[in-house]
Structures are given as structure tokens and as C-alpha cells.
Short mmCIF file of C-alpha atoms in Angstrom, two decimals:
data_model
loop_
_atom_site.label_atom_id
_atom_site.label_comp_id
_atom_site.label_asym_id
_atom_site.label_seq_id
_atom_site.Cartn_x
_atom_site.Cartn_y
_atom_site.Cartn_z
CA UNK A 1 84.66 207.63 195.50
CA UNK A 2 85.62 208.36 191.57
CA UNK A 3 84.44 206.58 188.64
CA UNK A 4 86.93 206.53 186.57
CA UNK A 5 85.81 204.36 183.56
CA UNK A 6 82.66 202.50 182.96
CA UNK A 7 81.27 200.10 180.56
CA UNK A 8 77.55 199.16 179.57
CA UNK A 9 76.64 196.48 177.80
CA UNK A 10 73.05 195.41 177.02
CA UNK A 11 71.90 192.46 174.26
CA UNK A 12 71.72 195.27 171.74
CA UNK A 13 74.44 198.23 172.91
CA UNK A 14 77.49 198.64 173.92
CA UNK A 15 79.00 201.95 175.20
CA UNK A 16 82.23 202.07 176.90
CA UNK A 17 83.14 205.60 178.35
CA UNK A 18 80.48 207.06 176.88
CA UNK A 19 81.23 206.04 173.36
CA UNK A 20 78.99 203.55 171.51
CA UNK A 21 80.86 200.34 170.36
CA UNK A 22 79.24 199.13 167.03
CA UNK A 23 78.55 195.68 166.49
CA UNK A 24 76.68 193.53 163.97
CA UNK A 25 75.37 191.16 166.13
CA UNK A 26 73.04 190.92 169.30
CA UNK A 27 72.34 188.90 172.38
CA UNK A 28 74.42 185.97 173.16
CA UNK A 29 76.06 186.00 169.56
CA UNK A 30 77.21 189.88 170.25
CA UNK A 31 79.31 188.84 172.90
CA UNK A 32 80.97 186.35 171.01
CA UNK A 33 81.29 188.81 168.04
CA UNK A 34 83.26 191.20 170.63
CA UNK A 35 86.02 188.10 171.93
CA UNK A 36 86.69 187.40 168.27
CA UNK A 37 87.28 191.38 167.70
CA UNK A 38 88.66 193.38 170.76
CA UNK A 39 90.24 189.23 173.28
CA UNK A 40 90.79 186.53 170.74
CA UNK A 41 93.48 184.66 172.70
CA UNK A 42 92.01 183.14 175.61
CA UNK A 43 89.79 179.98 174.14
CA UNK A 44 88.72 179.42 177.78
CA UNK A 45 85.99 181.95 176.69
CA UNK A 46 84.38 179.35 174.79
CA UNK A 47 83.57 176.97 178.14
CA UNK A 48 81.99 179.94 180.10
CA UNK A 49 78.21 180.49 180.51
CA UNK A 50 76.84 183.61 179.14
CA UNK A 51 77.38 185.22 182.83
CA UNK A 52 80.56 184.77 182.64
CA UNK A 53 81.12 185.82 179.48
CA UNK A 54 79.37 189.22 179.37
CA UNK A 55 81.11 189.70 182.48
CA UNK A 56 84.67 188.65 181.48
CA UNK A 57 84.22 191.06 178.13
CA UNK A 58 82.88 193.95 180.25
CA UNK A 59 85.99 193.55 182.49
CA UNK A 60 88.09 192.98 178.91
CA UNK A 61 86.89 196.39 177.52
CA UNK A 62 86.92 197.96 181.02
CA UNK A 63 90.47 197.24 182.33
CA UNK A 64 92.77 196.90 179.15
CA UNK A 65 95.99 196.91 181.09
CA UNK A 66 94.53 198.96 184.62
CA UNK A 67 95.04 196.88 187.20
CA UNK A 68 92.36 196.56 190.33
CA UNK A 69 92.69 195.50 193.98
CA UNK A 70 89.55 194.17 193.61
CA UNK A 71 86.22 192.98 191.66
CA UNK A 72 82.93 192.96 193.35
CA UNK A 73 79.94 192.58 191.65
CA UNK A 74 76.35 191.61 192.21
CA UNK A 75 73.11 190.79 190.75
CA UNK A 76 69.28 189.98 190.61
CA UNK A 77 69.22 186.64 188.70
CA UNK A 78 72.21 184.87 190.38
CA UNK A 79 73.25 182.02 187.84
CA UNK A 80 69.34 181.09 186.74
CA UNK A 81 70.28 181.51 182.72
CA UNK A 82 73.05 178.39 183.27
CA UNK A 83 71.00 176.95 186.51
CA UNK A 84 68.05 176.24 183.86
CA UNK A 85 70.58 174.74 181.04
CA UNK A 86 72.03 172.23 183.51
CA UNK A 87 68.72 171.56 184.82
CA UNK A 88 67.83 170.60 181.27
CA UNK A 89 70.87 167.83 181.42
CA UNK A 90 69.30 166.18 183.97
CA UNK A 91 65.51 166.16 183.67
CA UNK A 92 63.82 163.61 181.87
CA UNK A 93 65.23 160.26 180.56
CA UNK A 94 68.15 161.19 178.71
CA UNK A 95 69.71 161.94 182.04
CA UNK A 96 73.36 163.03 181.78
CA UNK A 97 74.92 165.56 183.85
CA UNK A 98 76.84 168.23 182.03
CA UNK A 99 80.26 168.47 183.99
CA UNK A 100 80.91 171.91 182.38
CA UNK A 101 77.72 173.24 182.81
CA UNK A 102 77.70 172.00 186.38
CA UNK A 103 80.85 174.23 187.67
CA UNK A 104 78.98 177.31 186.53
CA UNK A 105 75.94 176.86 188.47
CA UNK A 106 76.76 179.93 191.29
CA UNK A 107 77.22 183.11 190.21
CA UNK A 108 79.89 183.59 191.41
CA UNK A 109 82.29 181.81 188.94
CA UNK A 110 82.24 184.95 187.29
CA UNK A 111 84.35 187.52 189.63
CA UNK A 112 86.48 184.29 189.62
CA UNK A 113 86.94 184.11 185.90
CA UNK A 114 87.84 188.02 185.65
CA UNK A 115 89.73 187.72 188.56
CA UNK A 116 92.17 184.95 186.88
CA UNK A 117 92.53 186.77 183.57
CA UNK A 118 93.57 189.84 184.92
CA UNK A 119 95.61 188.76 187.93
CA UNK A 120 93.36 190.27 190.89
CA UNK A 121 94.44 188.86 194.25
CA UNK A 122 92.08 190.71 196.18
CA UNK A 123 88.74 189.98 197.28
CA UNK A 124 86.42 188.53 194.68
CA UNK A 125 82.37 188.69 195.41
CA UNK A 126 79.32 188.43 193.85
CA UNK A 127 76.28 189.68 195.46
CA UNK A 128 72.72 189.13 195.18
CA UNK A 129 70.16 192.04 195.04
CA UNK A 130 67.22 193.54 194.27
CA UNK A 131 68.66 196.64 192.47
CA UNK A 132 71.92 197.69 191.24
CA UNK A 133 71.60 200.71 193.87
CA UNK A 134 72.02 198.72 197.24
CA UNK A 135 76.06 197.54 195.65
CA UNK A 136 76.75 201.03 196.55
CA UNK A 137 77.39 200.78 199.97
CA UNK A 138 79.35 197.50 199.40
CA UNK A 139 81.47 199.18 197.27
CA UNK A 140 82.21 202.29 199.80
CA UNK A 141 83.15 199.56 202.70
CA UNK A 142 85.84 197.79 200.27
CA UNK A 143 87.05 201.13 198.87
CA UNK A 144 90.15 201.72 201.21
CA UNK A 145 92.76 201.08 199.06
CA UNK A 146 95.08 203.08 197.02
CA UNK A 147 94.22 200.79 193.82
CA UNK A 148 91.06 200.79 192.37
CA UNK A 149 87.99 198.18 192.51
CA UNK A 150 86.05 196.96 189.38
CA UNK A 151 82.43 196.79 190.93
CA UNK A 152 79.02 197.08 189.43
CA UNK A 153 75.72 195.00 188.08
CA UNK A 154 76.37 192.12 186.03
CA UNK A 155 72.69 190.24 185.27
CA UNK A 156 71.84 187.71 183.10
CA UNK A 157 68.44 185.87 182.90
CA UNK A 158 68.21 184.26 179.41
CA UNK A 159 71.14 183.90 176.74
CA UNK A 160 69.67 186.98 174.77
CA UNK A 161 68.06 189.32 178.45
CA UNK A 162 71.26 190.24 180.15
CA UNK A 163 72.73 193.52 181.15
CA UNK A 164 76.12 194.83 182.70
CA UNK A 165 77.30 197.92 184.56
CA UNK A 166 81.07 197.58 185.46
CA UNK A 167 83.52 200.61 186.60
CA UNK A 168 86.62 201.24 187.63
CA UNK A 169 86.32 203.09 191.23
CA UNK A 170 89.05 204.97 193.17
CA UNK A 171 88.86 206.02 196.41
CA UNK A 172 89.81 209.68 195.64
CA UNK B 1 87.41 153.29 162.05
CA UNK B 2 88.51 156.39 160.26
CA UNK B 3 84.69 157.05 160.00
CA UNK B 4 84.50 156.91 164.24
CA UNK B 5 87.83 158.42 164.67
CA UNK B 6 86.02 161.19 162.24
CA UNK B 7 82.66 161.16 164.38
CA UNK B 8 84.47 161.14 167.46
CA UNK B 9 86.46 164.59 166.68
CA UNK B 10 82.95 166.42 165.62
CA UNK B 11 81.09 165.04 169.11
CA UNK B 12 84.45 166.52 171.27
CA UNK B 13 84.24 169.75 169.09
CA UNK B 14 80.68 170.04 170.01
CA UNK B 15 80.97 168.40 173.84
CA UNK B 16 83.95 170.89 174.74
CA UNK B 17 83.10 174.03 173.41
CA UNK B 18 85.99 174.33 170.79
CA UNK B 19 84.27 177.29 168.62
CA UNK B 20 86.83 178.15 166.31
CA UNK B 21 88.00 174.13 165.79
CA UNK B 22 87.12 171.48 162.81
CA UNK B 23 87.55 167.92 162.88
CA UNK B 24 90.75 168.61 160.89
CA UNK B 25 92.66 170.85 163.67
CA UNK B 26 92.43 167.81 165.72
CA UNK B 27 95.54 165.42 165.37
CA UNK B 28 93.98 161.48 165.51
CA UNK B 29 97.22 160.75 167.63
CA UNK B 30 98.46 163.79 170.07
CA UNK B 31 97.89 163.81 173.80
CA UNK B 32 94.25 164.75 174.98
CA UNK B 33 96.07 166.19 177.89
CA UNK B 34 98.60 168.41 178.78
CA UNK B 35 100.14 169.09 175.43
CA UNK B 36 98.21 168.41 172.07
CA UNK B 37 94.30 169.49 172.88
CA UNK B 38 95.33 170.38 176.68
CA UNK B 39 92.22 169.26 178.16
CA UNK B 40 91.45 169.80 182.04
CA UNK B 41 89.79 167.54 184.40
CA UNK B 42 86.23 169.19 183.49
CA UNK B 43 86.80 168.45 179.84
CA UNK B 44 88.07 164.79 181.33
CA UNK B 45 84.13 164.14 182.57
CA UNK B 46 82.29 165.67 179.72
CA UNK B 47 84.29 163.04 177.50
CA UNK B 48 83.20 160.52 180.04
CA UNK B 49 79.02 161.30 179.93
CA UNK B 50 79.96 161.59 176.13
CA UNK B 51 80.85 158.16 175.94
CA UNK B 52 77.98 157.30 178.17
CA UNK B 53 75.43 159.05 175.86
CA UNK B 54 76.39 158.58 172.39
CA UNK B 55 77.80 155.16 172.68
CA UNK B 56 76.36 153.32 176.13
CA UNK B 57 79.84 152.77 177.55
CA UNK B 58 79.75 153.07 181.41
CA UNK B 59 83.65 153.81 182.89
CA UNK B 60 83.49 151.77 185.86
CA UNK B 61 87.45 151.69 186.75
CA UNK B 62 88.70 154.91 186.59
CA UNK B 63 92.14 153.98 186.59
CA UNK B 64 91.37 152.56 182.82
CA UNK B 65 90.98 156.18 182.04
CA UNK B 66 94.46 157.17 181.79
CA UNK B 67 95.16 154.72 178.48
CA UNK B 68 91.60 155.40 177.01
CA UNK B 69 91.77 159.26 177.02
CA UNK B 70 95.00 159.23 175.49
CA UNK B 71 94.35 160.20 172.23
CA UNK B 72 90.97 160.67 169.66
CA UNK B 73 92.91 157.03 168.28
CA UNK B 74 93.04 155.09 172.03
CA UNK B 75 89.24 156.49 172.61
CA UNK B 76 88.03 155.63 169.21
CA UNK B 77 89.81 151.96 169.27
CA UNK B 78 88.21 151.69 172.95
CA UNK B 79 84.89 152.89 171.87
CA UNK B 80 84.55 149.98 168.95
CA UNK B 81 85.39 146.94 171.23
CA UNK B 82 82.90 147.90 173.90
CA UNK B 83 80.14 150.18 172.40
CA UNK B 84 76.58 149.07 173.66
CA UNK B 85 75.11 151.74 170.89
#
């Protein structure tokens, strides 16, 4: 197993391949800062929850134009950061249902939203875990292919406590 | 009416998402779906609840939907003649 690239992003860092990427912003308003700079065409952005979207710019950053077999992530929170905002749509007296919030409530959605923009037929999964240490031996029993995977820890709890560890694997 | 059409564009501009859009980018009379705004069927129900919730107007034939989502004019001219609020 080779780790080829890798990106982290926390609410007030990111550092892809080692390099720090500067940015003015934080939180949930840093992630929108890096669509407008590094994606800008794909206004689809704009619908997804904050999972989704720290995921879908990690994978942005991460891939460029590398393609994967593959993109298996996992995390500790599942979808609790959009779970609670939908919640909020239907609690109370003012109750109406958010429709867009609704489809994001499993976590999920995001492998499925990287997986569209960059093409990836393979499997998509997301699992849930205590630590970002027990994806490792998911990650060696989907590894035998002659593309790479993405794979890593993609968490988000609240839209400004989130934090993502995505790579590009190889199996040699 | 120019002053619901008006209201109408800044509640689907908020209701759908559209970051980088102002009532302006929005033309009164293009297709909701498909071309113009190319709405899916997600962005179909939030403009249903959004009806619901800003102006108490319950869809209860769905076929109806097809001529009132038309445009921002065909929701605006159906939100007038049966708005509750």
C-alpha cells in the first residue's frame, strides 16, 4: 500500500501534500472560499451539506485529473451536523420538511457526490467508526486493483468542527 | 405583481441555495425546468413547502404542478389568486 497524495483539511488549515494552502476564511465559510478559488463550475456545490462539501473539495484538491477505482471513506459523526438542521425543519409548529436537507441525512451522500463529479464507477462506501485507524484494514481488503482508491476520514459534527483526511492509495 | 414576482425570486434564491444569484439573474418568464433555472425534482418540493410556508397554499393535485412551476410569472400569478397568507 502507497500513499501517493494526501490532503488535510481542518476549519482553520489546509495542507495538501504537505504544503499549506492559505485562505482568509475559516469553518464553513473556508470551504466555500476554496469552490469559488481552486472548482467554481459546478453550482451543485451550493445544495450540499457541509459533509459533503468538505468532502467533495478534499477530493477536488486531491484528484485534479487522477482518476480512482474507488472512494471509501468513513467517519465518527455519520451525518449528525445535517441530521440536526433537518431536525430543526420539523420540530415545533412551523413544521415544514426541508426536501433538500432531507436527501442528505446519511452520510453517505458524500462518496456519492465525489463519486459523480469525478466519474468513479467503483465501489462507493462510507463507514462508521470510532477512529480513523480501524479504515485501515478496509482499505487493504479493497486495494486489489491496478488503479488507485481515494480513502480516508471525512468528519463533520457542527458547520465550523469538521475535519478530513483523504489520499490517493496504490496498491504498490 | 411585479412586487411578488420580485419577492418570489429572493425566497427561491434563498430556498434553493443559488449563492452566487440575485433576483435580477432570474428571467420572470424562462422555464423553471430543464432549460432556464434547470431545477431538479428536489428543487421541485422545496418550491412546494415554500409555497406552503410563506404563502399557506397546500398543492393538493399534483398534476396542477406542471403549469404552476412553469415559470417565477405562472407561480407568482398562481400564488395571488389562492394565497391564504
Amino acid at each position: 500500500m502507497r500513499v501517493s497524495h494526501e490532503i488535510e483539511i481542518t476549519p482553520a488549515a489546509v495542507v495538501l501534500n504537505g504544503q499549506p494552502i492559505a485562505t482568509n476564511e475559516q469553518g464553513e465559510k473556508m470551504l466555500v472560499e476554496l469552490y469559488r478559488r481552486y472548482v467554481k463550475d459546478y453550482p451543485k456545490f451550493f445544495k450540499m451539506d457541509t459533509l459533503s462539501r468538505l468532502g467533495f473539495i478534499a477530493a477536488e484538491l486531491l484528484l485534479q485529473d487522477q482518476p480512482v477505482a474507488a472512494v471509501i471513506l468513513a467517519n465518527r459523526s455519520a451525518s449528525i451536523k445535517n441530521d440536526t438542521d433537518y431536525l430543526a425543519t420539523i420540530t415545533g409548529e412551523n413544521y415544514y420538511p426541508s426536501p433538500a436537507l432531507f436527501v442528505y441525512t446519511l452520510p453517505n451522500i458524500v462518496t456519492g457526490e465525489i463519486a459523480i463529479r469525478h466519474h468513479i464507477q467503483g465501489e462507493t462506501s462510507c463507514y462508521i467508526l470510532e477512529k480513523p485507524e480501524q479504515l485501515e484494514p478496509i482499505i487493504l481488503s479493497q486495494i486489489n486493483r491496478q488503479s488507485p482508491i481515494l480513502a480516508g476520514w471525512c468528519e463533520c459534527s457542527g458547520p465550523n468542527t469538521f475535519n478530513a483526511k483523504l489520499q490517493i492509495i496504490w496498491n504498490n | 405583481m411585479e412586487q411578488l414576482i420580485e419577492q418570489l425570486k429572493t425566497q427561491i434564491i434563498e430556498a434553493l441555495n443559488f449563492e452566487d444569484m440575485t433576483p435580477a439573474d432570474i428571467d420572470t418568464d424562462a422555464p423553471l425546468f430543464g432549460e432556464g433555472l434547470g431545477l431538479d425534482s428536489i428543487d421541485a418540493l422545496e418550491l412546494i413547502m415554500l409555497m406552503d410556508r410563506e404563502y399557506g397554499i397546500k398543492l393538493a393535485d399534483p398534476k396542477a404542478g406542471k403549469a404552476i412551476f412553469q415559470s417565477v410569472r405562472t407561480m407568482a400569478e398562481y400564488i395571488q389568486a389562492n394565497r391564504t397568507k
